[in-house]
mmCIF file of C-alpha atoms and ligand atoms in Angstrom:
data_model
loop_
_atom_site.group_PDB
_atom_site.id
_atom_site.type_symbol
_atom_site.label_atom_id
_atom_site.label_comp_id
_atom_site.label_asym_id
_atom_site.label_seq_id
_atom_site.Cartn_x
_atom_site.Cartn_y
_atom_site.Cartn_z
ATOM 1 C CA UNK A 1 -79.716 -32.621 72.625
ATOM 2 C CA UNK A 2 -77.345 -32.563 75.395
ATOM 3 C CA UNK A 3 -74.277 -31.402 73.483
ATOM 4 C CA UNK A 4 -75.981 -28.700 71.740
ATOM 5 C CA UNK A 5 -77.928 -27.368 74.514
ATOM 6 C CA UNK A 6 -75.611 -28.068 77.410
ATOM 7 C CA UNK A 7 -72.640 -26.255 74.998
ATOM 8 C CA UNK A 8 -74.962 -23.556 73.310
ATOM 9 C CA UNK A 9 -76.516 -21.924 76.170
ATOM 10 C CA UNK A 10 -74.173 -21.937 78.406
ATOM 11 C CA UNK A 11 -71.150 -20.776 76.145
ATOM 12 C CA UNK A 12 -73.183 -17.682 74.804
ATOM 13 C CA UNK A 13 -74.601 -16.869 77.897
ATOM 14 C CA UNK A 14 -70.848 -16.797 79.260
ATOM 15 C CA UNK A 15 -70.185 -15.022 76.729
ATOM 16 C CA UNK A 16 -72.925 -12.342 77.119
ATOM 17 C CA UNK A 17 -72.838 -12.089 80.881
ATOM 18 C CA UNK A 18 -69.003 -11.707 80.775
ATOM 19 C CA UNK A 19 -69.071 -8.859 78.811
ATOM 20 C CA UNK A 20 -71.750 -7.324 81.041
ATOM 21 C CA UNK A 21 -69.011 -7.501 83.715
ATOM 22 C CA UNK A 22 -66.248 -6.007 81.627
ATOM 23 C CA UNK A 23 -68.889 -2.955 81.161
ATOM 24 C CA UNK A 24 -68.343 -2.460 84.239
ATOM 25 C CA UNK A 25 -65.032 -3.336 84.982
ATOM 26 C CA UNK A 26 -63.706 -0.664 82.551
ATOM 27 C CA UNK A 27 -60.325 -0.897 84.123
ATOM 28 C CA UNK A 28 -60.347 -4.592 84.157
ATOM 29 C CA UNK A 29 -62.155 -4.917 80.316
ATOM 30 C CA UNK A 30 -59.369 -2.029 79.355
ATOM 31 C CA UNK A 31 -56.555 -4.587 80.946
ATOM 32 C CA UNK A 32 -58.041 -7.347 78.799
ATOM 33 C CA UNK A 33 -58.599 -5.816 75.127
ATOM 34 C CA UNK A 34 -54.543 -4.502 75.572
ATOM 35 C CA UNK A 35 -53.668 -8.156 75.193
ATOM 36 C CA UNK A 36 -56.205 -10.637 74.674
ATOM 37 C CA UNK A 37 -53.747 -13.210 73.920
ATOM 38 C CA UNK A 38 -51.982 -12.532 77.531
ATOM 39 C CA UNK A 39 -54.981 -12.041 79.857
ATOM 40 C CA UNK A 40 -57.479 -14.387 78.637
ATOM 41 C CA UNK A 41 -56.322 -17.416 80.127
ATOM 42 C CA UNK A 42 -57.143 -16.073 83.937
ATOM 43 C CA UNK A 43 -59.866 -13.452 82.759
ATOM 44 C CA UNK A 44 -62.198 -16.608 81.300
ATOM 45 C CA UNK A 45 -61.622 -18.543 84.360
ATOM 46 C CA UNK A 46 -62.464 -15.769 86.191
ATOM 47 C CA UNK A 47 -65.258 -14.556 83.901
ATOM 48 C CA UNK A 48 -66.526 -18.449 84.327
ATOM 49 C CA UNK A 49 -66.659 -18.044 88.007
ATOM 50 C CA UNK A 50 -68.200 -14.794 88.491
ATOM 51 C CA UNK A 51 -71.061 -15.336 86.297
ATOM 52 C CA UNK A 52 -71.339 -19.476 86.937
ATOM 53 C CA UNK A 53 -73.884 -19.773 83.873
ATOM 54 C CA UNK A 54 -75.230 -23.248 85.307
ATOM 55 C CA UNK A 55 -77.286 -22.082 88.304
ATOM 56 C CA UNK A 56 -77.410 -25.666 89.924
ATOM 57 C CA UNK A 57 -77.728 -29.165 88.997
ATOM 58 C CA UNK A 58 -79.370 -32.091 91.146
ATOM 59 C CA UNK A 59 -78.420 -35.240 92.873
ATOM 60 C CA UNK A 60 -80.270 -37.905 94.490
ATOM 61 C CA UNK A 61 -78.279 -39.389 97.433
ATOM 62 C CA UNK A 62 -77.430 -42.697 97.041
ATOM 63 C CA UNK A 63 -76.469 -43.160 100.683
ATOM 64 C CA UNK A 64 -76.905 -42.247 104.112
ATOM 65 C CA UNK A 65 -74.415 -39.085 104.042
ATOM 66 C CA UNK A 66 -73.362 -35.687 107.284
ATOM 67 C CA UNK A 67 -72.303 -33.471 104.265
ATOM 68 C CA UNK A 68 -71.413 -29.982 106.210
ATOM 69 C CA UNK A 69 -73.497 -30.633 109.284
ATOM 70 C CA UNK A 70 -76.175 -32.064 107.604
ATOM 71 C CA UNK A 71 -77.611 -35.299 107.560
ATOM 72 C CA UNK A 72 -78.816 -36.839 104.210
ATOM 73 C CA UNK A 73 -80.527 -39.795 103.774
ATOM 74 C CA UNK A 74 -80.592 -42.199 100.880
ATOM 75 C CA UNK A 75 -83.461 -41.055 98.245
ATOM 76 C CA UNK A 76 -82.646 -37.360 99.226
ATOM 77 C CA UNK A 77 -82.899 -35.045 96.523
ATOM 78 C CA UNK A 78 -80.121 -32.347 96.705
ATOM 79 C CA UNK A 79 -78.928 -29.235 94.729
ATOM 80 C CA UNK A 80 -75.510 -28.158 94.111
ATOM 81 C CA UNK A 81 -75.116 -24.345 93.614
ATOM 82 C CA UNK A 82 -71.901 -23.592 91.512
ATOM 83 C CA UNK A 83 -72.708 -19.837 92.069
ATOM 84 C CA UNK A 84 -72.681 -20.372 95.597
ATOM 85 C CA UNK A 85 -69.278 -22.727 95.357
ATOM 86 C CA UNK A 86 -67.595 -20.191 93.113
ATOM 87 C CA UNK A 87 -67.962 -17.388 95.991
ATOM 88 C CA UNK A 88 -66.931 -19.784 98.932
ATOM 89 C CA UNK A 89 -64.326 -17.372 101.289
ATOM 90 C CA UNK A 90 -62.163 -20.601 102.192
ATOM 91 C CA UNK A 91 -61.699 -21.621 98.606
ATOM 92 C CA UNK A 92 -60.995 -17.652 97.307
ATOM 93 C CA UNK A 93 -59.203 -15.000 98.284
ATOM 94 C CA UNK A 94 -61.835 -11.493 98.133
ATOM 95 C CA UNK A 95 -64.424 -13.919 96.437
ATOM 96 C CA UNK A 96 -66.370 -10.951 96.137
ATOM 97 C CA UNK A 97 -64.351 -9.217 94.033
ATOM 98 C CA UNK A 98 -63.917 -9.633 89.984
ATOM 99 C CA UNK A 99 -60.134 -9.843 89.288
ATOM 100 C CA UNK A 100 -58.526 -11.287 86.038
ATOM 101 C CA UNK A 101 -55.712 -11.809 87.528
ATOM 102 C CA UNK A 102 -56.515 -13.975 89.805
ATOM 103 C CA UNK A 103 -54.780 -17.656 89.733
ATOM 104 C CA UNK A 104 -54.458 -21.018 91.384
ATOM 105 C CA UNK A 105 -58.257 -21.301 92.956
ATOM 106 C CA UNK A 106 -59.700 -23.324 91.346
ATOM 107 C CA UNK A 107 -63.453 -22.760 90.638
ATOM 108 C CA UNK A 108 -66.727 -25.169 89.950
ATOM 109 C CA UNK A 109 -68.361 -23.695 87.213
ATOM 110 C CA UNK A 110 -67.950 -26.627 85.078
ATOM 111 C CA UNK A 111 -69.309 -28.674 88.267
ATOM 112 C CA UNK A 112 -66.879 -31.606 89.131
ATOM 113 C CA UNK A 113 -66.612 -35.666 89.738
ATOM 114 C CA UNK A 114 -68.225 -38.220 87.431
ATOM 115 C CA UNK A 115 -70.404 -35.087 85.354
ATOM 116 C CA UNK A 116 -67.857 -32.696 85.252
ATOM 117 C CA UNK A 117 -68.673 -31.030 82.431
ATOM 118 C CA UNK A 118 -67.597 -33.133 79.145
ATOM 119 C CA UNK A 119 -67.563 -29.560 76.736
ATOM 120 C CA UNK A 120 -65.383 -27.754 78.949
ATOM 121 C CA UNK A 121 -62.136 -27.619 76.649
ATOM 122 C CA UNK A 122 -64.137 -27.185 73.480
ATOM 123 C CA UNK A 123 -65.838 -24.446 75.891
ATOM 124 C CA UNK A 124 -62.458 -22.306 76.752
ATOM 125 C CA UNK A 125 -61.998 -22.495 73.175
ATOM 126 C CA UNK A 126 -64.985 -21.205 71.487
ATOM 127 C CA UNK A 127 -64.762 -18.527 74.736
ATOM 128 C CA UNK A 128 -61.289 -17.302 74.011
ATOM 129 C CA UNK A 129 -61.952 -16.965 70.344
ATOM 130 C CA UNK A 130 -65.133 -15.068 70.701
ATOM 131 C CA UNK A 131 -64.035 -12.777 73.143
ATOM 132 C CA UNK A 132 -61.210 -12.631 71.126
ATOM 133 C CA UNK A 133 -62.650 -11.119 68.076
ATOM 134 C CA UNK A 134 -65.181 -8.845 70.282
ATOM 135 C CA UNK A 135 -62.013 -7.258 72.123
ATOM 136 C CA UNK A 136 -60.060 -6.393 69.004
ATOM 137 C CA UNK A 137 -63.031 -5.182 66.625
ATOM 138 C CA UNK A 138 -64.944 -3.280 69.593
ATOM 139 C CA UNK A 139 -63.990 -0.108 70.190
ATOM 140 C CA UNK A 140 -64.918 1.869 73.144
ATOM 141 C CA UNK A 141 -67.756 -0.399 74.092
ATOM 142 C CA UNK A 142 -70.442 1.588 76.043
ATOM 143 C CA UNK A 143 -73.362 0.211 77.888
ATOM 144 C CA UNK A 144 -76.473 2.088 76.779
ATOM 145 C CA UNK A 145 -79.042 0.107 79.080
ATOM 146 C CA UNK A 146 -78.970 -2.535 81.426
ATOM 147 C CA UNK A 147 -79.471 -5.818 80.316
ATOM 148 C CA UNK A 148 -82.765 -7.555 80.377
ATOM 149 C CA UNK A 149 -82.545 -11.115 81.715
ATOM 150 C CA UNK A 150 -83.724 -14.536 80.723
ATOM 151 C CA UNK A 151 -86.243 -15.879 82.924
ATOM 152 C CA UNK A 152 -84.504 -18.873 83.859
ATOM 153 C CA UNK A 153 -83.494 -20.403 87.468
ATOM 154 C CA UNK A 154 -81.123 -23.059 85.625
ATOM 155 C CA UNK A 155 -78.943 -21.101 83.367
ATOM 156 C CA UNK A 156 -78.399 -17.676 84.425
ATOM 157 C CA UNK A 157 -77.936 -15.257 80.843
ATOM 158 C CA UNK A 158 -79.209 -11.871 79.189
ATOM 159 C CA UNK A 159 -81.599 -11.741 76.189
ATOM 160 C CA UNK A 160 -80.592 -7.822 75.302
ATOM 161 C CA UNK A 161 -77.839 -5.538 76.389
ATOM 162 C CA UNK A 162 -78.102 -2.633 74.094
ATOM 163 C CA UNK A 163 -74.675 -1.007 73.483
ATOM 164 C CA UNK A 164 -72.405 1.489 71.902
ATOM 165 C CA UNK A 165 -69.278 1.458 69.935
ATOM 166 C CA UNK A 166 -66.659 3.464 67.745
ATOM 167 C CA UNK A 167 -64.680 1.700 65.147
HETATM 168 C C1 LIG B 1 -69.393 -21.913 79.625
HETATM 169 C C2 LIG B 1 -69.689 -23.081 79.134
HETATM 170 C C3 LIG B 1 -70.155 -24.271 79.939
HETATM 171 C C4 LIG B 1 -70.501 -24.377 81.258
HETATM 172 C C5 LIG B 1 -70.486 -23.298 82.330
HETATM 173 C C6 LIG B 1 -70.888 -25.759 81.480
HETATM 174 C C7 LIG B 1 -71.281 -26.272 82.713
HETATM 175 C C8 LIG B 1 -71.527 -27.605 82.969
HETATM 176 C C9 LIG B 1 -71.783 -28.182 84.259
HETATM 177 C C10 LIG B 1 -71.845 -27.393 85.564
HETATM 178 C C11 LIG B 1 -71.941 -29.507 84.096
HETATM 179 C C12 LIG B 1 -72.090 -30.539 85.220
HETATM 180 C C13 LIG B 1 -73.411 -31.210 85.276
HETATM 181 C C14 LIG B 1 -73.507 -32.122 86.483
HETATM 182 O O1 LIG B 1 -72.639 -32.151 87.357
HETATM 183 O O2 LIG B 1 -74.528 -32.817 86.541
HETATM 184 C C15 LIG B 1 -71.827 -29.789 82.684
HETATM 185 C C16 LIG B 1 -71.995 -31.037 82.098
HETATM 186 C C17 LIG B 1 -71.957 -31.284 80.743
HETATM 187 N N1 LIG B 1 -71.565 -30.397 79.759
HETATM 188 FE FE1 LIG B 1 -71.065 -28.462 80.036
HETATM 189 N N2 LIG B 1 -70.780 -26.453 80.299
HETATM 190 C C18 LIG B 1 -70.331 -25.585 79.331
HETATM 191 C C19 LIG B 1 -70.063 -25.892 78.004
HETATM 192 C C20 LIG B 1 -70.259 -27.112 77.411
HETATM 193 C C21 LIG B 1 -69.974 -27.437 76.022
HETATM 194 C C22 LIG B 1 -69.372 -26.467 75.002
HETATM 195 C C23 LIG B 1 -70.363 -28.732 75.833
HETATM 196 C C24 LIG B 1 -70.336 -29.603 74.586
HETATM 197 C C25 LIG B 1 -70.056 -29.182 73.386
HETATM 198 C C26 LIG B 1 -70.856 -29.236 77.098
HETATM 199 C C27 LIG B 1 -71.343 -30.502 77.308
HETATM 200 C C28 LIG B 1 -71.660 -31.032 78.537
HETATM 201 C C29 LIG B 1 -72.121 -32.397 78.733
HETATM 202 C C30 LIG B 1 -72.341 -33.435 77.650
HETATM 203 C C31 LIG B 1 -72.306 -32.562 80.123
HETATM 204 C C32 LIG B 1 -72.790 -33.808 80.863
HETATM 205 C C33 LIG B 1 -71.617 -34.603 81.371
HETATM 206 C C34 LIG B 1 -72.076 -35.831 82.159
HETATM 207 O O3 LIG B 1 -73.167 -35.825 82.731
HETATM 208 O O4 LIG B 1 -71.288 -36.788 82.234
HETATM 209 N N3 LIG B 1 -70.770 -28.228 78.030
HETATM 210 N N4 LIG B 1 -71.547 -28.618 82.010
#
């Protein structure tokens, strides 16, 4: 259960959402179907970051913990918000900004320490070969409506993105 639906969802939501972005990025998407093979590296990572599919996950704390001015006490139940993490301003430069480009900052979409996600190599695999294929076979990909999202306050993804394209 946890290796289909911790690798399923999140991969084609990554997937979906990323695209969304792209749409409209058209410079950036235009950058990344000229040469897949060159930009995907730092366009998933930053693709992963932007859209952080994994809203949160939970802790309890094990021990009396100040974590950023707060105190936490033993039996506290916490949440860790990668979305949050992936747009902290002393960990990226413009972290409001999309950029392919970017490099060396590292982000937290795949969480980290003792859970860090265990799919996350198969992940950048099955990313870069699907958006792979959808960059070269696509052709001037046009957004006809904006996407309709899941309902979902754990993994953040579209159900339908109606678009357009040549061949
Ligand atoms: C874009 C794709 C993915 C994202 C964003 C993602 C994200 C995450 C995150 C944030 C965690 C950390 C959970 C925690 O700290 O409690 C995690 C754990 C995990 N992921 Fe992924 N994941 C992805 C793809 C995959 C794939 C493809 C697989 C397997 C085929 C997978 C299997 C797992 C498993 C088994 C864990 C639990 C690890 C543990 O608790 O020790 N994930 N993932």
């Amino acid at each position: 259960m946890l290796l289909i639906d911790a690798g399923g969802d999140t991969t084609r939501n990554l997937v979906g959402t990323g695209m969304y972005e792209l749409l409209k990025h058209p410079d950036q998407l235009a950058m990344l179907a000229s040469d897949p093979d060159k930009y995907l590296p730092t366009a998933r990572e930053e693709l992963l970051r932007w859209t952080s599919p994994v809203i949160y996950m939970r802790r309890s704390v094990t021990q009396d913990v100040e974590l950023g001015g707060e105190q936490l006490r033993a039996g506290d139940k916490v949440v860790m918000y990668y979305g949050s993490a992936n747009r902290d301003e002393e960990a990226f430069q413009r972290p409001n900004e999309l950029n392919i480009l970017r490099e060396g900052e590292r982000h937290l979409a795949f969480g980290g320490g003792h859970h860090v996600c265990l799919g996350q190599w198969f992940a950048r695999l099955e990313i870069d070969a699907i958006m792979k294929e959808v960059l070269l076979r696509l052709k001037d990909v046009e957004l006809l409506q904006e996407p309709s999202w899941m309902t979902s306050n754990f993994i953040s993804g579209i159900t339908k993105m109606p678009i357009r394209f040549g061949s």
